[in-house]
């Protein structure tokens, strides 16, 4: 079978991202299986031509890497035969135009997938089939053993065994033999014999009745095995049983892609079960690791799933209890199809589109979110599946980089808060990645505290306050930071050295070598308590902490409690700084309450940092408003934050506005043009407290407020006003609900701002009342609570859980709008 004559279809932009059309010539009559691959790397299997079969010449036209065709043994395919796979359009929609596919291809996101319309993606051609010249066979068709397809036929539906079909569309004109002969030939299955046995029997083949009389034997009764009983129990309990031979170890395995889609569609209470026939575990450790980790990650939510180790491809005795038999890209699928059809079992390809695999939920209702969302999440699904393939094939560095990239995307996208497939891939890597095994020291009485800091930023106060609170608790202290921070964090270095601790700078990139290096350092230190202060996508640190399970008490510092992060299984306790984050972790990250502890924080102030001055000339009568943080926090579709600032500048000519922070500053630049000399944008400053003590007012970012900036403002005695129309900015200050600074309605917020700026007496009273409240935790209180958690596992502060659903749905709309602006799918020219 030749791959040389590759013809790109009319969709063609890039070879690897378009429909794949291959010209086929394979008439070598080999007794070996021959495989056609759709990519140059020979990782995407398109077709298998089994022993003795040949294809004189034709075209294999594939709509995606999901498609597949199998031609059984001793099948003859003539000239100019064309297989069309995965090319259907959604003609039941208002338009049959493939808008989604064109957008994906134009945007470079298709990755070999353009059949975004519902498609059946496999063609199965049985054994001893003859296909005449100029035949067209469409996706989803199964041609039974012994069938004959007449020249010029267009085959759109299944062809029964030994049927003769002709025409457009192809229709049955007769059968080659009577019903009894057909049944017995299907029992005999001469094509499975050794070539010598076939040669010996050829003398009988000219007389079908003599052949049947000579070779047919009554099939033996099927045994009842424990495996049969388990599947029968599922079926009798009302579950639809999906049954497949898991293609562990295959070049282009489909089992894990199907499993990902199955567990996304079905849960523990649904009336569906998956039963997998698998090779022995010792032969496929990577596959078993991924399978076990996917199921373990789902926990009690997992749908019913049974496995059975067997060297036999299928257990014939289970088919009477199966609802759907699933084929793969392996040629042995044809044997399963024979057994399934004998018992009237529905046959589907494991990578068929969902509407062909199972009942769709609310399929006639409008999408709950727009088509852009559906397209985006389809791309994420493809990336997850490629990730699992990397793990299966032992490509660990690629898998770690893929996890890093997926998690970074999900953090920015922020439409959900845990990703089971990526977490399962992390679990599998933690089992498969080589690392030295060091036994847990017994009878340890000293407290050895590890602090892992993936940022290495001297200006971020959270690491400082934890380090200062942990130092008195530690008999030994080890601080790990990324190598790029070496020499750039003098305050943290001084704090570590003052505590008598050791400081390790390590490369922390996503690859196996850095993981092993990190594990070696951690093993050498042998921590009893380990603190994880990391980024949402830090695969290396997360894997190292997963490896510490049972060897050290692990604490995650949840610093981005509103957003997606990776590492659900990398800690024993999540230290939450407010009720909102704890509630989100429990209800949307599925972290049990028993693993959540409240640890409010306070603003770290570096002593001796003087005010470095205004970035503009401050004149008598100026009213300076300060704001700051990452500029992503100021972005929503309505540009609400910039409307607020513009309105203030219009209404109060004495106002000068100063923003300190990094990110997309184009809207600030626009304001600066509109109000010359009154809007200034600077980078981050180290003298934040001093700044807030020298300005007249602090304005929080909107729609996402900054926790640390809010606390700095409170420490400086400035009420941190915020318009929080999603109502989730609570928890950064004590008794925040009674401070009169938190607003959810634009008009009420602007009325308060106007009064605060315009009425000096009101402002003085407001500042005094705000300062009279206890707004912040003290360093002593923070340290005492952290000590309580380390020593007893309990916090002094109870968590008040509440339903955060309305709050996070609002923030998701903001994140989605920002993501769509930053990452538009291309539309056709």
mmCIF file with all atom_site columns, N, CA and C in Angstrom, residues 51-99:
data_model
loop_
_atom_site.group_PDB
_atom_site.id
_atom_site.type_symbol
_atom_site.label_atom_id
_atom_site.label_alt_id
_atom_site.label_comp_id
_atom_site.label_asym_id
_atom_site.label_entity_id
_atom_site.label_seq_id
_atom_site.pdbx_PDB_ins_code
_atom_site.Cartn_x
_atom_site.Cartn_y
_atom_site.Cartn_z
_atom_site.occupancy
_atom_site.B_iso_or_equiv
_atom_site.pdbx_formal_charge
_atom_site.auth_seq_id
_atom_site.auth_comp_id
_atom_site.auth_asym_id
_atom_site.auth_atom_id
_atom_site.pdbx_PDB_model_num
ATOM 1   N N  . UNK A 1 51 ? -4.810  -10.148 5.580  1.00 0.00 ? 51 UNK A N  1
ATOM 2   C CA . UNK A 1 51 ? -4.070  -11.166 4.840  1.00 0.00 ? 51 UNK A CA 1
ATOM 3   C C  . UNK A 1 51 ? -4.754  -11.546 3.535  1.00 0.00 ? 51 UNK A C  1
ATOM 4   N N  . UNK A 1 52 ? -3.971  -11.572 2.462  1.00 0.00 ? 52 UNK A N  1
ATOM 5   C CA . UNK A 1 52 ? -4.447  -12.038 1.169  1.00 0.00 ? 52 UNK A CA 1
ATOM 6   C C  . UNK A 1 52 ? -5.261  -11.030 0.393  1.00 0.00 ? 52 UNK A C  1
ATOM 7   N N  . UNK A 1 53 ? -5.733  -9.964  1.030  1.00 0.00 ? 53 UNK A N  1
ATOM 8   C CA . UNK A 1 53 ? -6.589  -8.990  0.348  1.00 0.00 ? 53 UNK A CA 1
ATOM 9   C C  . UNK A 1 53 ? -5.760  -8.062  -0.529 1.00 0.00 ? 53 UNK A C  1
ATOM 10  N N  . UNK A 1 54 ? -6.417  -7.487  -1.537 1.00 0.00 ? 54 UNK A N  1
ATOM 11  C CA . UNK A 1 54 ? -5.733  -6.527  -2.396 1.00 0.00 ? 54 UNK A CA 1
ATOM 12  C C  . UNK A 1 54 ? -6.704  -5.444  -2.845 1.00 0.00 ? 54 UNK A C  1
ATOM 13  N N  . UNK A 1 55 ? -6.112  -4.308  -3.195 1.00 0.00 ? 55 UNK A N  1
ATOM 14  C CA . UNK A 1 55 ? -6.875  -3.169  -3.732 1.00 0.00 ? 55 UNK A CA 1
ATOM 15  C C  . UNK A 1 55 ? -6.102  -2.701  -4.954 1.00 0.00 ? 55 UNK A C  1
ATOM 16  N N  . UNK A 1 56 ? -6.681  -2.885  -6.121 1.00 0.00 ? 56 UNK A N  1
ATOM 17  C CA . UNK A 1 56 ? -5.953  -2.575  -7.350 1.00 0.00 ? 56 UNK A CA 1
ATOM 18  C C  . UNK A 1 56 ? -5.611  -1.093  -7.416 1.00 0.00 ? 56 UNK A C  1
ATOM 19  N N  . UNK A 1 57 ? -6.616  -0.245  -7.239 1.00 0.00 ? 57 UNK A N  1
ATOM 20  C CA . UNK A 1 57 ? -6.359  1.201   -7.272 1.00 0.00 ? 57 UNK A CA 1
ATOM 21  C C  . UNK A 1 57 ? -7.611  1.931   -6.817 1.00 0.00 ? 57 UNK A C  1
ATOM 22  N N  . UNK A 1 58 ? -7.405  3.018   -6.074 1.00 0.00 ? 58 UNK A N  1
ATOM 23  C CA . UNK A 1 58 ? -8.551  3.793   -5.619 1.00 0.00 ? 58 UNK A CA 1
ATOM 24  C C  . UNK A 1 58 ? -8.134  4.942   -4.731 1.00 0.00 ? 58 UNK A C  1
ATOM 25  N N  . UNK A 1 59 ? -9.118  5.507   -4.036 1.00 0.00 ? 59 UNK A N  1
ATOM 26  C CA . UNK A 1 59 ? -8.884  6.694   -3.211 1.00 0.00 ? 59 UNK A CA 1
ATOM 27  C C  . UNK A 1 59 ? -9.466  6.475   -1.823 1.00 0.00 ? 59 UNK A C  1
ATOM 28  N N  . UNK A 1 60 ? -8.680  6.830   -0.827 1.00 0.00 ? 60 UNK A N  1
ATOM 29  C CA . UNK A 1 60 ? -9.114  6.819   0.575  1.00 0.00 ? 60 UNK A CA 1
ATOM 30  C C  . UNK A 1 60 ? -9.197  8.279   1.006  1.00 0.00 ? 60 UNK A C  1
ATOM 31  N N  . UNK A 1 61 ? -10.410 8.781   1.240  1.00 0.00 ? 61 UNK A N  1
ATOM 32  C CA . UNK A 1 61 ? -10.625 10.202  1.527  1.00 0.00 ? 61 UNK A CA 1
ATOM 33  C C  . UNK A 1 61 ? -11.104 10.350  2.966  1.00 0.00 ? 61 UNK A C  1
ATOM 34  N N  . UNK A 1 62 ? -10.248 10.929  3.804  1.00 0.00 ? 62 UNK A N  1
ATOM 35  C CA . UNK A 1 62 ? -10.508 10.973  5.246  1.00 0.00 ? 62 UNK A CA 1
ATOM 36  C C  . UNK A 1 62 ? -10.815 12.386  5.699  1.00 0.00 ? 62 UNK A C  1
ATOM 37  N N  . UNK A 1 63 ? -11.862 12.515  6.506  1.00 0.00 ? 63 UNK A N  1
ATOM 38  C CA . UNK A 1 63 ? -12.238 13.816  7.045  1.00 0.00 ? 63 UNK A CA 1
ATOM 39  C C  . UNK A 1 63 ? -11.538 14.171  8.327  1.00 0.00 ? 63 UNK A C  1
ATOM 40  N N  . UNK A 1 64 ? -10.896 13.224  8.971  1.00 0.00 ? 64 UNK A N  1
ATOM 41  C CA . UNK A 1 64 ? -10.186 13.511  10.215 1.00 0.00 ? 64 UNK A CA 1
ATOM 42  C C  . UNK A 1 64 ? -9.291  12.337  10.548 1.00 0.00 ? 64 UNK A C  1
ATOM 43  N N  . UNK A 1 65 ? -8.496  12.504  11.583 1.00 0.00 ? 65 UNK A N  1
ATOM 44  C CA . UNK A 1 65 ? -7.657  11.414  12.058 1.00 0.00 ? 65 UNK A CA 1
ATOM 45  C C  . UNK A 1 65 ? -8.464  10.360  12.805 1.00 0.00 ? 65 UNK A C  1
ATOM 46  N N  . UNK A 1 66 ? -9.709  10.640  13.118 1.00 0.00 ? 66 UNK A N  1
ATOM 47  C CA . UNK A 1 66 ? -10.544 9.654   13.804 1.00 0.00 ? 66 UNK A CA 1
ATOM 48  C C  . UNK A 1 66 ? -10.986 8.525   12.883 1.00 0.00 ? 66 UNK A C  1
ATOM 49  N N  . UNK A 1 67 ? -11.025 8.756   11.588 1.00 0.00 ? 67 UNK A N  1
ATOM 50  C CA . UNK A 1 67 ? -11.648 7.798   10.678 1.00 0.00 ? 67 UNK A CA 1
ATOM 51  C C  . UNK A 1 67 ? -10.795 6.551   10.527 1.00 0.00 ? 67 UNK A C  1
ATOM 52  N N  . UNK A 1 68 ? -11.455 5.491   10.041 1.00 0.00 ? 68 UNK A N  1
ATOM 53  C CA . UNK A 1 68 ? -10.758 4.219   9.888  1.00 0.00 ? 68 UNK A CA 1
ATOM 54  C C  . UNK A 1 68 ? -11.549 3.319   8.955  1.00 0.00 ? 68 UNK A C  1
ATOM 55  N N  . UNK A 1 69 ? -10.814 2.466   8.266  1.00 0.00 ? 69 UNK A N  1
ATOM 56  C CA . UNK A 1 69 ? -11.431 1.405   7.469  1.00 0.00 ? 69 UNK A CA 1
ATOM 57  C C  . UNK A 1 69 ? -10.633 0.123   7.678  1.00 0.00 ? 69 UNK A C  1
ATOM 58  N N  . UNK A 1 70 ? -11.343 -0.992  7.690  1.00 0.00 ? 70 UNK A N  1
ATOM 59  C CA . UNK A 1 70 ? -10.708 -2.309  7.793  1.00 0.00 ? 70 UNK A CA 1
ATOM 60  C C  . UNK A 1 70 ? -11.285 -3.186  6.695  1.00 0.00 ? 70 UNK A C  1
ATOM 61  N N  . UNK A 1 71 ? -10.423 -3.801  5.923  1.00 0.00 ? 71 UNK A N  1
ATOM 62  C CA . UNK A 1 71 ? -10.845 -4.791  4.938  1.00 0.00 ? 71 UNK A CA 1
ATOM 63  C C  . UNK A 1 71 ? -10.315 -6.142  5.394  1.00 0.00 ? 71 UNK A C  1
ATOM 64  N N  . UNK A 1 72 ? -11.206 -7.117  5.516  1.00 0.00 ? 72 UNK A N  1
ATOM 65  C CA . UNK A 1 72 ? -10.843 -8.423  6.057  1.00 0.00 ? 72 UNK A CA 1
ATOM 66  C C  . UNK A 1 72 ? -9.953  -9.226  5.125  1.00 0.00 ? 72 UNK A C  1
ATOM 67  N N  . UNK A 1 73 ? -9.894  -10.511 5.365  1.00 0.00 ? 73 UNK A N  1
ATOM 68  C CA . UNK A 1 73 ? -8.984  -11.391 4.642  1.00 0.00 ? 73 UNK A CA 1
ATOM 69  C C  . UNK A 1 73 ? -9.584  -11.818 3.302  1.00 0.00 ? 73 UNK A C  1
ATOM 70  N N  . UNK A 1 74 ? -8.699  -11.955 2.317  1.00 0.00 ? 74 UNK A N  1
ATOM 71  C CA . UNK A 1 74 ? -9.059  -12.488 0.996  1.00 0.00 ? 74 UNK A CA 1
ATOM 72  C C  . UNK A 1 74 ? -10.194 -11.688 0.364  1.00 0.00 ? 74 UNK A C  1
ATOM 73  N N  . UNK A 1 75 ? -10.110 -10.378 0.518  1.00 0.00 ? 75 UNK A N  1
ATOM 74  C CA . UNK A 1 75 ? -11.074 -9.471  -0.100 1.00 0.00 ? 75 UNK A CA 1
ATOM 75  C C  . UNK A 1 75 ? -10.429 -8.843  -1.332 1.00 0.00 ? 75 UNK A C  1
ATOM 76  N N  . UNK A 1 76 ? -11.196 -8.730  -2.409 1.00 0.00 ? 76 UNK A N  1
ATOM 77  C CA . UNK A 1 76 ? -10.697 -8.203  -3.674 1.00 0.00 ? 76 UNK A CA 1
ATOM 78  C C  . UNK A 1 76 ? -11.385 -6.875  -3.975 1.00 0.00 ? 76 UNK A C  1
ATOM 79  N N  . UNK A 1 77 ? -10.591 -5.801  -4.080 1.00 0.00 ? 77 UNK A N  1
ATOM 80  C CA . UNK A 1 77 ? -11.119 -4.468  -4.365 1.00 0.00 ? 77 UNK A CA 1
ATOM 81  C C  . UNK A 1 77 ? -10.542 -4.036  -5.705 1.00 0.00 ? 77 UNK A C  1
ATOM 82  N N  . UNK A 1 78 ? -11.407 -3.695  -6.627 1.00 0.00 ? 78 UNK A N  1
ATOM 83  C CA . UNK A 1 78 ? -10.997 -3.450  -8.010 1.00 0.00 ? 78 UNK A CA 1
ATOM 84  C C  . UNK A 1 78 ? -10.508 -2.011  -8.215 1.00 0.00 ? 78 UNK A C  1
ATOM 85  N N  . UNK A 1 79 ? -10.537 -1.562  -9.491 1.00 0.00 ? 79 UNK A N  1
ATOM 86  C CA . UNK A 1 79 ? -10.032 -0.248  -9.869 1.00 0.00 ? 79 UNK A CA 1
ATOM 87  C C  . UNK A 1 79 ? -11.001 0.868   -9.451 1.00 0.00 ? 79 UNK A C  1
ATOM 88  N N  . UNK A 1 80 ? -10.401 2.034   -9.132 1.00 0.00 ? 80 UNK A N  1
ATOM 89  C CA . UNK A 1 80 ? -11.135 3.292   -8.947 1.00 0.00 ? 80 UNK A CA 1
ATOM 90  C C  . UNK A 1 80 ? -12.225 3.203   -7.872 1.00 0.00 ? 80 UNK A C  1
ATOM 91  N N  . UNK A 1 81 ? -11.973 2.405   -6.862 1.00 0.00 ? 81 UNK A N  1
ATOM 92  C CA . UNK A 1 81 ? -12.899 2.328   -5.722 1.00 0.00 ? 81 UNK A CA 1
ATOM 93  C C  . UNK A 1 81 ? -12.553 3.456   -4.751 1.00 0.00 ? 81 UNK A C  1
ATOM 94  N N  . UNK A 1 82 ? -13.592 4.108   -4.243 1.00 0.00 ? 82 UNK A N  1
ATOM 95  C CA . UNK A 1 82 ? -13.379 5.273   -3.369 1.00 0.00 ? 82 UNK A CA 1
ATOM 96  C C  . UNK A 1 82 ? -14.076 5.050   -2.026 1.00 0.00 ? 82 UNK A C  1
ATOM 97  N N  . UNK A 1 83 ? -13.327 5.253   -0.943 1.00 0.00 ? 83 UNK A N  1
ATOM 98  C CA . UNK A 1 83 ? -13.898 5.229   0.405  1.00 0.00 ? 83 UNK A CA 1
ATOM 99  C C  . UNK A 1 83 ? -13.965 6.663   0.921  1.00 0.00 ? 83 UNK A C  1
ATOM 100 N N  . UNK A 1 84 ? -15.166 7.104   1.272  1.00 0.00 ? 84 UNK A N  1
ATOM 101 C CA . UNK A 1 84 ? -15.373 8.456   1.815  1.00 0.00 ? 84 UNK A CA 1
ATOM 102 C C  . UNK A 1 84 ? -15.680 8.332   3.299  1.00 0.00 ? 84 UNK A C  1
ATOM 103 N N  . UNK A 1 85 ? -14.810 8.877   4.132  1.00 0.00 ? 85 UNK A N  1
ATOM 104 C CA . UNK A 1 85 ? -14.979 8.728   5.579  1.00 0.00 ? 85 UNK A CA 1
ATOM 105 C C  . UNK A 1 85 ? -14.999 10.089  6.274  1.00 0.00 ? 85 UNK A C  1
ATOM 106 N N  . UNK A 1 86 ? -16.004 10.278  7.133  1.00 0.00 ? 86 UNK A N  1
ATOM 107 C CA . UNK A 1 86 ? -16.066 11.479  7.954  1.00 0.00 ? 86 UNK A CA 1
ATOM 108 C C  . UNK A 1 86 ? -16.269 12.757  7.182  1.00 0.00 ? 86 UNK A C  1
ATOM 109 N N  . UNK A 1 87 ? -17.041 12.718  6.103  1.00 0.00 ? 87 UNK A N  1
ATOM 110 C CA . UNK A 1 87 ? -17.216 13.897  5.259  1.00 0.00 ? 87 UNK A CA 1
ATOM 111 C C  . UNK A 1 87 ? -18.648 14.440  5.268  1.00 0.00 ? 87 UNK A C  1
ATOM 112 N N  . UNK A 1 88 ? -19.516 13.891  6.098  1.00 0.00 ? 88 UNK A N  1
ATOM 113 C CA . UNK A 1 88 ? -20.905 14.352  6.086  1.00 0.00 ? 88 UNK A CA 1
ATOM 114 C C  . UNK A 1 88 ? -21.035 15.765  6.629  1.00 0.00 ? 88 UNK A C  1
ATOM 115 N N  . UNK A 1 89 ? -22.048 16.470  6.153  1.00 0.00 ? 89 UNK A N  1
ATOM 116 C CA . UNK A 1 89 ? -22.397 17.788  6.667  1.00 0.00 ? 89 UNK A CA 1
ATOM 117 C C  . UNK A 1 89 ? -23.692 17.672  7.468  1.00 0.00 ? 89 UNK A C  1
ATOM 118 N N  . UNK A 1 90 ? -23.896 18.624  8.368  1.00 0.00 ? 90 UNK A N  1
ATOM 119 C CA . UNK A 1 90 ? -25.076 18.593  9.247  1.00 0.00 ? 90 UNK A CA 1
ATOM 120 C C  . UNK A 1 90 ? -26.275 19.180  8.502  1.00 0.00 ? 90 UNK A C  1
ATOM 121 N N  . UNK A 1 91 ? -26.867 18.392  7.631  1.00 0.00 ? 91 UNK A N  1
ATOM 122 C CA . UNK A 1 91 ? -27.931 18.907  6.770  1.00 0.00 ? 91 UNK A CA 1
ATOM 123 C C  . UNK A 1 91 ? -29.232 19.150  7.522  1.00 0.00 ? 91 UNK A C  1
ATOM 124 N N  . UNK A 1 92 ? -29.346 18.627  8.750  1.00 0.00 ? 92 UNK A N  1
ATOM 125 C CA . UNK A 1 92 ? -30.554 18.892  9.533  1.00 0.00 ? 92 UNK A CA 1
ATOM 126 C C  . UNK A 1 92 ? -30.505 20.267  10.205 1.00 0.00 ? 92 UNK A C  1
ATOM 127 N N  . UNK A 1 93 ? -29.343 20.903  10.206 1.00 0.00 ? 93 UNK A N  1
ATOM 128 C CA . UNK A 1 93 ? -29.239 22.260  10.738 1.00 0.00 ? 93 UNK A CA 1
ATOM 129 C C  . UNK A 1 93 ? -29.862 23.257  9.769  1.00 0.00 ? 93 UNK A C  1
ATOM 130 N N  . UNK A 1 94 ? -29.977 24.501  10.203 1.00 0.00 ? 94 UNK A N  1
ATOM 131 C CA . UNK A 1 94 ? -30.505 25.543  9.319  1.00 0.00 ? 94 UNK A CA 1
ATOM 132 C C  . UNK A 1 94 ? -29.651 25.643  8.066  1.00 0.00 ? 94 UNK A C  1
ATOM 133 N N  . UNK A 1 95 ? -28.334 25.580  8.243  1.00 0.00 ? 95 UNK A N  1
ATOM 134 C CA . UNK A 1 95 ? -27.421 25.572  7.106  1.00 0.00 ? 95 UNK A CA 1
ATOM 135 C C  . UNK A 1 95 ? -26.557 24.325  7.163  1.00 0.00 ? 95 UNK A C  1
ATOM 136 N N  . UNK A 1 96 ? -26.300 23.756  6.003  1.00 0.00 ? 96 UNK A N  1
ATOM 137 C CA . UNK A 1 96 ? -25.409 22.598  5.925  1.00 0.00 ? 96 UNK A CA 1
ATOM 138 C C  . UNK A 1 96 ? -23.956 23.019  5.733  1.00 0.00 ? 96 UNK A C  1
ATOM 139 N N  . UNK A 1 97 ? -23.693 24.328  5.713  1.00 0.00 ? 97 UNK A N  1
ATOM 140 C CA . UNK A 1 97 ? -22.325 24.804  5.523  1.00 0.00 ? 97 UNK A CA 1
ATOM 141 C C  . UNK A 1 97 ? -21.490 24.500  6.767  1.00 0.00 ? 97 UNK A C  1
ATOM 142 N N  . UNK A 1 98 ? -20.251 24.035  6.598  1.00 0.00 ? 98 UNK A N  1
ATOM 143 C CA . UNK A 1 98 ? -19.423 23.647  7.761  1.00 0.00 ? 98 UNK A CA 1
ATOM 144 C C  . UNK A 1 98 ? -18.715 24.842  8.394  1.00 0.00 ? 98 UNK A C  1
ATOM 145 N N  . UNK A 1 99 ? -19.483 25.757  8.983  1.00 0.00 ? 99 UNK A N  1
ATOM 146 C CA . UNK A 1 99 ? -18.898 26.969  9.558  1.00 0.00 ? 99 UNK A CA 1
ATOM 147 C C  . UNK A 1 99 ? -17.815 26.648  10.582 1.00 0.00 ? 99 UNK A C  1
#
